[in-house]
mmCIF file of C-alpha atoms and ligand atoms in Angstrom:
data_model
loop_
_atom_site.group_PDB
_atom_site.id
_atom_site.type_symbol
_atom_site.label_atom_id
_atom_site.label_comp_id
_atom_site.label_asym_id
_atom_site.label_seq_id
_atom_site.Cartn_x
_atom_site.Cartn_y
_atom_site.Cartn_z
ATOM 1 C CA MET L 1 151.251 65.538 206.752
ATOM 2 C CA ALA L 2 150.708 66.406 210.363
ATOM 3 C CA ALA L 3 147.537 64.520 210.897
ATOM 4 C CA GLN L 4 147.256 60.842 212.036
ATOM 5 C CA LEU L 5 145.224 58.581 209.689
ATOM 6 C CA LEU L 6 141.917 57.205 210.554
ATOM 7 C CA GLU L 7 142.511 53.835 208.786
ATOM 8 C CA GLY L 8 139.309 51.865 208.282
ATOM 9 C CA SER L 9 140.735 48.338 208.193
ATOM 10 C CA PRO L 10 141.562 47.915 211.925
ATOM 11 C CA VAL L 11 138.113 49.160 212.770
ATOM 12 C CA ALA L 12 136.547 46.872 210.269
ATOM 13 C CA GLU L 13 138.530 43.840 211.477
ATOM 14 C CA ALA L 14 137.475 44.455 215.093
ATOM 15 C CA VAL L 15 133.751 44.660 214.015
ATOM 16 C CA LEU L 16 134.188 41.532 211.818
ATOM 17 C CA ALA L 17 135.967 39.488 214.494
ATOM 18 C CA ASP L 18 132.970 40.097 216.863
ATOM 19 C CA ALA L 19 130.473 39.246 214.085
ATOM 20 C CA GLN L 20 132.394 36.093 213.218
ATOM 21 C CA ALA L 21 132.395 34.882 216.886
ATOM 22 C CA ARG L 22 128.588 35.361 216.950
ATOM 23 C CA VAL L 23 128.207 33.541 213.611
ATOM 24 C CA GLU L 24 130.117 30.583 215.048
ATOM 25 C CA THR L 25 127.850 30.557 218.107
ATOM 26 C CA MET L 26 124.759 30.551 215.907
ATOM 27 C CA LYS L 27 126.110 27.813 213.559
ATOM 28 C CA ALA L 28 126.774 25.620 216.617
ATOM 29 C CA ARG L 29 123.036 25.879 217.204
ATOM 30 C CA GLY L 30 122.232 25.043 213.558
ATOM 31 C CA VAL L 31 121.570 28.556 212.355
ATOM 32 C CA THR L 32 123.547 30.085 209.465
ATOM 33 C CA PRO L 33 122.974 33.826 208.945
ATOM 34 C CA GLY L 34 122.420 34.849 205.354
ATOM 35 C CA LEU L 35 122.909 38.163 203.540
ATOM 36 C CA GLY L 36 121.286 38.911 200.218
ATOM 37 C CA THR L 37 122.254 41.586 197.642
ATOM 38 C CA ILE L 38 120.229 42.959 194.758
ATOM 39 C CA LEU L 39 122.239 44.646 192.015
ATOM 40 C CA VAL L 40 120.458 46.496 189.233
ATOM 41 C CA GLY L 41 122.612 46.795 186.121
ATOM 42 C CA GLU L 42 126.353 46.407 185.819
ATOM 43 C CA ASP L 43 127.597 49.700 186.958
ATOM 44 C CA GLY L 44 131.311 49.266 187.821
ATOM 45 C CA PRO L 45 131.644 50.540 191.375
ATOM 46 C CA SER L 46 128.325 49.042 192.534
ATOM 47 C CA ALA L 47 129.292 45.538 191.180
ATOM 48 C CA GLY L 48 132.624 45.810 192.935
ATOM 49 C CA TYR L 49 131.045 46.784 196.206
ATOM 50 C CA VAL L 50 128.696 43.840 195.921
ATOM 51 C CA ARG L 51 131.564 41.496 195.204
ATOM 52 C CA LYS L 52 133.408 42.726 198.300
ATOM 53 C CA LYS L 53 130.356 42.172 200.485
ATOM 54 C CA HIS L 54 130.100 38.545 199.270
ATOM 55 C CA GLU L 55 133.745 37.866 199.762
ATOM 56 C CA THR L 56 133.597 39.254 203.341
ATOM 57 C CA CYS L 57 130.508 37.050 203.986
ATOM 58 C CA ASP L 58 132.447 33.999 202.819
ATOM 59 C CA ARG L 59 135.377 34.966 205.092
ATOM 60 C CA ILE L 60 133.305 35.066 208.328
ATOM 61 C CA GLY L 61 130.891 32.239 207.560
ATOM 62 C CA ILE L 62 127.740 34.130 206.473
ATOM 63 C CA ALA L 63 125.828 32.537 203.623
ATOM 64 C CA SER L 64 125.234 34.954 200.746
ATOM 65 C CA PHE L 65 122.533 35.234 198.076
ATOM 66 C CA HIS L 66 122.347 37.437 195.056
ATOM 67 C CA HIS L 67 119.814 38.734 192.556
ATOM 68 C CA GLU L 68 121.013 40.527 189.431
ATOM 69 C CA VAL L 69 118.315 42.665 187.825
ATOM 70 C CA PRO L 70 119.020 43.634 184.246
ATOM 71 C CA VAL L 71 118.716 47.334 183.368
ATOM 72 C CA ASP L 72 116.133 46.438 180.807
ATOM 73 C CA GLY L 73 114.221 44.280 183.292
ATOM 74 C CA GLY L 74 112.270 47.209 184.612
ATOM 75 C CA GLN L 75 111.006 48.137 188.071
ATOM 76 C CA GLU L 76 108.779 44.961 188.231
ATOM 77 C CA ALA L 77 111.948 42.788 188.076
ATOM 78 C CA LEU L 78 113.421 44.699 191.002
ATOM 79 C CA LEU L 79 110.282 44.350 193.044
ATOM 80 C CA ALA L 80 110.206 40.537 192.270
ATOM 81 C CA ALA L 81 113.724 40.267 193.609
ATOM 82 C CA VAL L 82 112.677 42.150 196.810
ATOM 83 C CA ARG L 83 109.711 39.746 197.224
ATOM 84 C CA GLU L 84 111.824 36.689 196.813
ATOM 85 C CA PHE L 85 114.259 37.815 199.498
ATOM 86 C CA ASN L 86 111.322 38.778 201.804
ATOM 87 C CA ASP L 87 110.080 35.162 201.424
ATOM 88 C CA ASN L 88 113.432 33.403 201.392
ATOM 89 C CA PRO L 89 114.000 31.843 204.861
ATOM 90 C CA GLY L 90 117.769 31.641 204.347
ATOM 91 C CA VAL L 91 118.038 35.371 203.983
ATOM 92 C CA ASP L 92 118.193 37.242 207.325
ATOM 93 C CA GLY L 93 119.014 40.616 205.832
ATOM 94 C CA TYR L 94 119.529 42.081 202.370
ATOM 95 C CA ILE L 95 120.369 45.226 200.603
ATOM 96 C CA ILE L 96 119.392 46.926 197.341
ATOM 97 C CA GLN L 97 122.714 48.248 196.116
ATOM 98 C CA HIS L 98 122.332 51.938 195.425
ATOM 99 C CA PRO L 99 122.284 54.232 193.546
ATOM 100 C CA VAL L 100 119.978 52.241 191.103
ATOM 101 C CA PRO L 101 120.009 53.290 187.415
ATOM 102 C CA ASP L 102 117.665 55.916 186.011
ATOM 103 C CA GLY L 103 114.215 54.451 185.468
ATOM 104 C CA PHE L 104 114.190 52.451 188.675
ATOM 105 C CA ASP L 105 112.429 53.630 191.864
ATOM 106 C CA PHE L 106 114.662 52.841 194.810
ATOM 107 C CA GLY L 107 112.220 54.266 197.336
ATOM 108 C CA GLU L 108 109.397 52.005 196.112
ATOM 109 C CA ALA L 109 111.594 48.927 196.305
ATOM 110 C CA LEU L 110 112.874 49.851 199.766
ATOM 111 C CA ALA L 111 109.278 50.358 201.032
ATOM 112 C CA LEU L 112 108.402 46.820 199.883
ATOM 113 C CA MET L 113 111.313 45.321 201.920
ATOM 114 C CA ASP L 114 110.477 43.442 205.058
ATOM 115 C CA PRO L 115 111.879 45.835 207.635
ATOM 116 C CA ALA L 116 113.105 42.962 209.768
ATOM 117 C CA LYS L 117 115.462 42.110 206.806
ATOM 118 C CA ASP L 118 116.780 45.677 206.321
ATOM 119 C CA ALA L 119 120.579 45.089 206.480
ATOM 120 C CA ASP L 120 121.391 48.640 205.280
ATOM 121 C CA GLY L 121 119.278 50.409 207.875
ATOM 122 C CA LEU L 122 117.692 52.554 205.152
ATOM 123 C CA HIS L 123 114.080 51.381 205.374
ATOM 124 C CA PRO L 124 111.736 54.069 206.742
ATOM 125 C CA THR L 125 111.075 51.900 209.802
ATOM 126 C CA SER L 126 114.776 51.691 210.585
ATOM 127 C CA LEU L 127 115.253 55.415 210.124
ATOM 128 C CA GLY L 128 112.218 55.995 212.369
ATOM 129 C CA LYS L 129 113.901 53.864 215.005
ATOM 130 C CA LEU L 130 117.042 55.941 214.703
ATOM 131 C CA VAL L 131 114.965 59.098 215.263
ATOM 132 C CA LEU L 132 113.278 57.547 218.235
ATOM 133 C CA GLN L 133 116.566 56.211 219.594
ATOM 134 C CA GLU L 134 115.191 52.677 219.533
ATOM 135 C CA LYS L 135 117.250 49.519 218.768
ATOM 136 C CA GLY L 136 117.397 48.771 215.035
ATOM 137 C CA PRO L 137 119.800 48.534 212.039
ATOM 138 C CA VAL L 138 121.657 51.770 211.735
ATOM 139 C CA PRO L 139 122.763 52.838 208.143
ATOM 140 C CA CYS L 140 126.182 51.304 207.613
ATOM 141 C CA THR L 141 128.278 54.257 206.570
ATOM 142 C CA PRO L 142 127.286 56.467 209.489
ATOM 143 C CA ALA L 143 127.584 53.516 211.887
ATOM 144 C CA GLY L 144 131.008 52.783 210.403
ATOM 145 C CA ILE L 145 132.186 56.413 210.907
ATOM 146 C CA GLN L 146 130.910 56.306 214.543
ATOM 147 C CA ALA L 147 132.798 53.015 215.082
ATOM 148 C CA MET L 148 135.930 54.667 213.640
ATOM 149 C CA LEU L 149 135.754 57.662 215.913
ATOM 150 C CA ASN L 150 135.284 55.312 218.886
ATOM 151 C CA HIS L 151 138.114 52.988 217.841
ATOM 152 C CA TYR L 152 140.603 55.858 217.626
ATOM 153 C CA GLY L 153 139.505 57.308 220.934
ATOM 154 C CA VAL L 154 137.942 60.514 219.532
ATOM 155 C CA THR L 155 135.659 62.037 222.247
ATOM 156 C CA THR L 156 132.292 62.930 220.807
ATOM 157 C CA ALA L 157 130.266 63.886 223.867
ATOM 158 C CA GLY L 158 129.607 67.631 223.925
ATOM 159 C CA LYS L 159 131.829 68.175 220.913
ATOM 160 C CA ASN L 160 130.968 70.516 218.044
ATOM 161 C CA LEU L 161 130.333 68.066 215.100
ATOM 162 C CA VAL L 162 129.462 69.472 211.646
ATOM 163 C CA VAL L 163 128.071 67.318 208.928
ATOM 164 C CA VAL L 164 128.267 68.762 205.377
ATOM 165 C CA GLY L 165 125.383 67.141 203.414
ATOM 166 C CA ARG L 166 121.895 66.005 204.362
ATOM 167 C CA GLY L 167 121.350 63.072 201.990
ATOM 168 C CA PRO L 168 119.359 60.036 203.161
ATOM 169 C CA THR L 169 122.215 57.505 203.177
ATOM 170 C CA LEU L 170 124.865 59.499 204.929
ATOM 171 C CA GLY L 171 124.472 63.077 206.046
ATOM 172 C CA ARG L 172 120.986 62.874 207.581
ATOM 173 C CA PRO L 173 121.427 59.539 209.539
ATOM 174 C CA MET L 174 124.961 60.600 210.483
ATOM 175 C CA ALA L 175 123.658 63.762 212.164
ATOM 176 C CA LEU L 176 120.852 61.745 213.961
ATOM 177 C CA LEU L 177 123.284 59.065 215.213
ATOM 178 C CA MET L 178 125.836 61.535 216.598
ATOM 179 C CA SER L 179 123.151 63.735 218.259
ATOM 180 C CA ASN L 180 121.590 60.616 219.948
ATOM 181 C CA ARG L 181 122.065 59.889 223.639
ATOM 182 C CA GLY L 182 124.791 57.429 224.643
ATOM 183 C CA ALA L 183 128.409 56.395 224.421
ATOM 184 C CA GLY L 184 130.103 57.370 221.140
ATOM 185 C CA ALA L 185 127.487 60.030 220.444
ATOM 186 C CA ASP L 186 126.054 62.974 222.547
ATOM 187 C CA ALA L 187 127.606 65.524 220.124
ATOM 188 C CA ALA L 188 126.435 69.074 219.554
ATOM 189 C CA VAL L 189 125.498 68.529 215.810
ATOM 190 C CA THR L 190 125.078 71.039 212.984
ATOM 191 C CA VAL L 191 124.064 69.999 209.439
ATOM 192 C CA VAL L 192 124.953 72.276 206.575
ATOM 193 C CA HIS L 193 124.100 71.819 202.862
ATOM 194 C CA SER L 194 123.976 73.518 199.509
ATOM 195 C CA ARG L 195 121.626 76.193 200.673
ATOM 196 C CA VAL L 196 123.836 77.462 203.392
ATOM 197 C CA PRO L 197 125.887 80.524 202.533
ATOM 198 C CA ASN L 198 129.353 81.024 204.092
ATOM 199 C CA LEU L 199 129.623 77.324 204.783
ATOM 200 C CA ALA L 200 133.095 77.746 206.185
ATOM 201 C CA ASP L 201 131.761 79.850 209.096
ATOM 202 C CA TYR L 202 130.171 76.625 210.311
ATOM 203 C CA THR L 203 132.871 74.091 209.351
ATOM 204 C CA ARG L 204 135.625 76.141 211.002
ATOM 205 C CA ARG L 205 133.879 75.711 214.324
ATOM 206 C CA ALA L 206 133.861 71.940 214.088
ATOM 207 C CA ASP L 207 135.859 69.743 216.456
ATOM 208 C CA ILE L 208 134.724 66.837 214.241
ATOM 209 C CA LEU L 209 133.985 67.604 210.590
ATOM 210 C CA ILE L 210 132.284 65.020 208.390
ATOM 211 C CA GLY L 211 132.006 65.356 204.578
ATOM 212 C CA ALA L 212 128.794 63.766 203.188
ATOM 213 C CA VAL L 213 128.623 65.629 199.912
ATOM 214 C CA GLY L 214 130.054 63.629 197.073
ATOM 215 C CA ILE L 215 132.086 66.408 195.532
ATOM 216 C CA PRO L 216 135.849 65.680 195.226
ATOM 217 C CA ASN L 217 138.094 67.828 197.466
ATOM 218 C CA PHE L 218 135.179 69.922 198.614
ATOM 219 C CA ILE L 219 136.612 70.442 202.098
ATOM 220 C CA GLN L 220 139.758 72.569 201.917
ATOM 221 C CA PRO L 221 142.274 73.468 204.690
ATOM 222 C CA ASP L 222 140.771 76.993 205.148
ATOM 223 C CA MET L 223 137.463 75.407 206.125
ATOM 224 C CA VAL L 224 138.939 73.423 208.973
ATOM 225 C CA LYS L 225 139.790 74.345 212.573
ATOM 226 C CA PRO L 226 143.378 73.462 213.470
ATOM 227 C CA GLY L 227 143.462 70.143 215.323
ATOM 228 C CA ALA L 228 139.962 69.053 214.101
ATOM 229 C CA VAL L 229 139.144 65.440 213.294
ATOM 230 C CA VAL L 230 138.086 65.240 209.646
ATOM 231 C CA VAL L 231 136.250 62.321 208.019
ATOM 232 C CA SER L 232 135.487 61.953 204.386
ATOM 233 C CA GLY L 233 132.248 59.909 204.136
ATOM 234 C CA GLY L 234 131.403 61.286 200.657
ATOM 235 C CA ILE L 235 133.273 59.823 197.789
ATOM 236 C CA THR L 236 133.289 60.158 194.002
ATOM 237 C CA TRP L 237 134.608 57.757 191.410
ATOM 238 C CA GLU L 238 136.468 59.386 188.473
ATOM 239 C CA GLY L 239 137.015 56.440 186.242
ATOM 240 C CA LYS L 240 138.864 53.970 188.505
ATOM 241 C CA LYS L 241 140.064 56.672 190.918
ATOM 242 C CA LEU L 242 138.279 57.285 194.178
ATOM 243 C CA LEU L 243 138.206 60.938 195.230
ATOM 244 C CA PRO L 244 137.131 61.800 198.785
ATOM 245 C CA ASP L 245 135.168 64.989 199.798
ATOM 246 C CA VAL L 246 138.236 66.019 201.909
ATOM 247 C CA ASP L 247 141.270 67.435 200.103
ATOM 248 C CA GLU L 248 144.489 65.647 201.085
ATOM 249 C CA SER L 249 146.054 69.032 202.147
ATOM 250 C CA VAL L 250 143.557 69.118 205.057
ATOM 251 C CA GLY L 251 146.038 66.688 206.660
ATOM 252 C CA GLU L 252 148.261 69.709 207.336
ATOM 253 C CA VAL L 253 145.657 71.284 209.568
ATOM 254 C CA ALA L 254 143.683 68.412 211.090
ATOM 255 C CA SER L 255 144.784 66.116 213.949
ATOM 256 C CA TRP L 256 143.131 63.053 212.367
ATOM 257 C CA ILE L 257 141.992 62.515 208.802
ATOM 258 C CA THR L 258 140.678 59.636 206.760
ATOM 259 C CA PRO L 259 143.121 58.435 204.064
ATOM 260 C CA ARG L 260 142.131 58.641 200.376
ATOM 261 C CA LEU L 261 141.892 54.816 200.207
ATOM 262 C CA GLY L 262 140.958 52.518 203.105
ATOM 263 C CA GLY L 263 139.039 55.034 205.159
ATOM 264 C CA VAL L 264 135.315 54.660 205.608
ATOM 265 C CA GLY L 265 134.723 52.035 202.903
ATOM 266 C CA PRO L 266 135.922 48.924 204.888
ATOM 267 C CA THR L 267 133.882 49.969 207.944
ATOM 268 C CA THR L 268 130.685 50.209 205.809
ATOM 269 C CA VAL L 269 131.049 46.582 204.774
ATOM 270 C CA ALA L 270 131.784 45.422 208.310
ATOM 271 C CA LEU L 271 128.771 47.229 209.730
ATOM 272 C CA LEU L 272 126.599 45.671 206.997
ATOM 273 C CA LEU L 273 127.642 42.192 208.146
ATOM 274 C CA LYS L 274 127.067 43.199 211.819
ATOM 275 C CA ASN L 275 123.481 44.308 210.920
ATOM 276 C CA THR L 276 122.960 40.954 209.194
ATOM 277 C CA VAL L 277 124.188 39.003 212.274
ATOM 278 C CA ASP L 278 121.890 41.187 214.471
ATOM 279 C CA ALA L 279 118.916 40.338 212.200
ATOM 280 C CA ALA L 280 119.815 36.562 212.223
ATOM 281 C CA GLU L 281 119.990 36.538 215.998
ATOM 282 C CA SER L 282 116.634 38.309 216.262
ATOM 283 C CA ARG L 283 114.991 35.876 213.864
ATOM 284 C CA ALA L 284 116.408 32.845 215.616
ATOM 285 C CA ALA L 285 115.518 34.510 218.956
ATOM 286 C CA LEU L 286 119.018 33.818 220.303
HETATM 287 P P1 LIG U 301 123.082 62.903 198.346
HETATM 288 O O1 LIG U 301 121.698 62.529 198.699
HETATM 289 O O2 LIG U 301 123.418 63.260 196.971
HETATM 290 O O3 LIG U 301 123.469 64.179 199.320
HETATM 291 C C1 LIG U 301 124.477 65.063 198.984
HETATM 292 C C2 LIG U 301 124.397 66.207 199.950
HETATM 293 O O4 LIG U 301 125.452 67.146 199.641
HETATM 294 C C3 LIG U 301 123.104 67.008 199.796
HETATM 295 O O5 LIG U 301 122.535 67.206 201.096
HETATM 296 C C4 LIG U 301 123.486 68.246 199.159
HETATM 297 O O6 LIG U 301 122.796 69.431 199.625
HETATM 298 C C5 LIG U 301 124.944 68.435 199.624
HETATM 299 N N1 LIG U 301 125.692 69.263 198.768
HETATM 300 C C6 LIG U 301 125.764 69.208 197.401
HETATM 301 N N2 LIG U 301 126.492 70.234 196.943
HETATM 302 C C7 LIG U 301 126.817 71.014 197.984
HETATM 303 C C8 LIG U 301 127.507 72.231 198.146
HETATM 304 N N3 LIG U 301 128.068 72.866 197.130
HETATM 305 N N4 LIG U 301 127.636 72.768 199.365
HETATM 306 C C9 LIG U 301 127.114 72.131 200.468
HETATM 307 N N5 LIG U 301 126.401 70.944 200.415
HETATM 308 C C10 LIG U 301 126.259 70.401 199.150
HETATM 309 O O7 LIG U 301 124.113 61.913 198.827
HETATM 310 P P2 LIG U 301 124.113 60.693 199.939
HETATM 311 O O8 LIG U 301 123.315 59.515 199.367
HETATM 312 O O9 LIG U 301 123.733 61.207 201.291
HETATM 313 O O10 LIG U 301 125.643 60.397 199.932
HETATM 314 C C11 LIG U 301 126.597 61.420 200.077
HETATM 315 C C12 LIG U 301 127.937 60.908 199.746
HETATM 316 O O11 LIG U 301 128.264 59.795 200.573
HETATM 317 C C13 LIG U 301 128.090 60.373 198.276
HETATM 318 O O12 LIG U 301 129.301 60.814 197.809
HETATM 319 C C14 LIG U 301 128.116 58.894 198.421
HETATM 320 O O13 LIG U 301 128.917 58.233 197.448
HETATM 321 C C15 LIG U 301 128.748 58.803 199.743
HETATM 322 N N6 LIG U 301 128.557 57.496 200.419
HETATM 323 C C16 LIG U 301 129.679 56.829 200.751
HETATM 324 C C17 LIG U 301 129.526 55.614 201.269
HETATM 325 C C18 LIG U 301 130.806 54.836 201.696
HETATM 326 O O14 LIG U 301 130.808 53.653 201.840
HETATM 327 N N7 LIG U 301 131.970 55.663 201.876
HETATM 328 C C19 LIG U 301 128.298 54.996 201.482
HETATM 329 C C20 LIG U 301 127.144 55.773 201.095
HETATM 330 C C21 LIG U 301 127.293 56.995 200.593
HETATM 331 P P3 LIG U 301 121.191 69.672 199.291
HETATM 332 O O15 LIG U 301 120.515 68.705 200.151
HETATM 333 O O16 LIG U 301 120.998 71.098 199.567
HETATM 334 O O17 LIG U 301 121.050 69.288 197.827
#
C-alpha cells in the first residue's frame, strides 16, 4: 500500500487528554461532568458503542448514566428516558444511540431533548448553529474527521472536498462543517448522493474524499484522484466484521487513507466526550 494511514487513536488520545485536563479543573471546583446514554433494544453494535463510551468516560473522570429502553417498551418509554435526562442535574449531555429499532421515532425523541444537553450535536438547534456558524456541539463523526485531517496536517482551505452521502448524522453536517469559515475548514465542498449519475466524475476531482454512504467498498480506486486523501466515515457491520465505504485497494492510489479498523470510530467517541465537557463548562459557567 502506498498511502499513509489516518489512524484514529492518536487523534482521539489528543482530544481526550485535553478533555481530561478540563475535567480535572472542573472537579477541583466541585463539578463532575456527566454523560448519559439511552440505548433502545440490544442490537449488538449499538450496545458495544455504548459500552465503549462509558469505558472512556470512566477513564477520563466523567460520570456516566444509562437508560436501557426495551424494544417492547414503546416510544413512550424512550420519551420517558429523555425527560429523565433533561431533568437529571448530574447529566450535562446525553445521546440517544442510533439507529433506533423500527417502531421508534428517533426524530421525536431528539426534538424533546434539552438542546443544552445535546452531546451528539444532532438536535435541530445544534444543526441550526452549525448552519449559522455559531458555537455549539458539532456532530461527533464529522467533528472527528475534521480533527483527524487537522492532526495529520491535511490542508483543507480552498481544497476540493467531496462528500459522498447526504445523511443527517454524517454527510450533511460534514459538508457544512468543512465549508464553514475558519481553521481546519474553508474547503470547496461538493455533496453527491444516490441521485447523481456519473458519480466518479465528481469524486475524481476531490483532493479530499469522504465516504458517508454505508455501502461496503463503495469507493473504488478508479473513483479516486492519485494522491487524494480518502476517509471512510461510512461503515457497515457484516456479522462481527466492520466494512468501510472505501475499498482497501484505494490505498494504492491515495496519499492518505483511513484503516479498516481504528479509523474514524475512536475519534467519534473522543469528540462526544469533548462535547460533554463543553456542555458541563457552560452549565457550570466556568
Ligand atoms: P444515511 O442517512 O443512510 O445516508 C446515506 C447516504 O448515502 C444517503 O445520502 C444516500 O443517498 C447515500 N447513498 C446511498 N446509496 C448511494 C449510492 N449508490 N450512490 C451514492 N450515494 C448513495 O446515513 P447517515 O446516518 O448519514 O450515515 C452514513 C454512514 O455513516 C453509515 O454507514 C453510518 O454507519 C456511518 N456512521 C459512522 C459513524 C462512525 O462512528 N464511523 C457515525 C455515524 C454514522 P440519498 O440521500 O440519495 O438516499
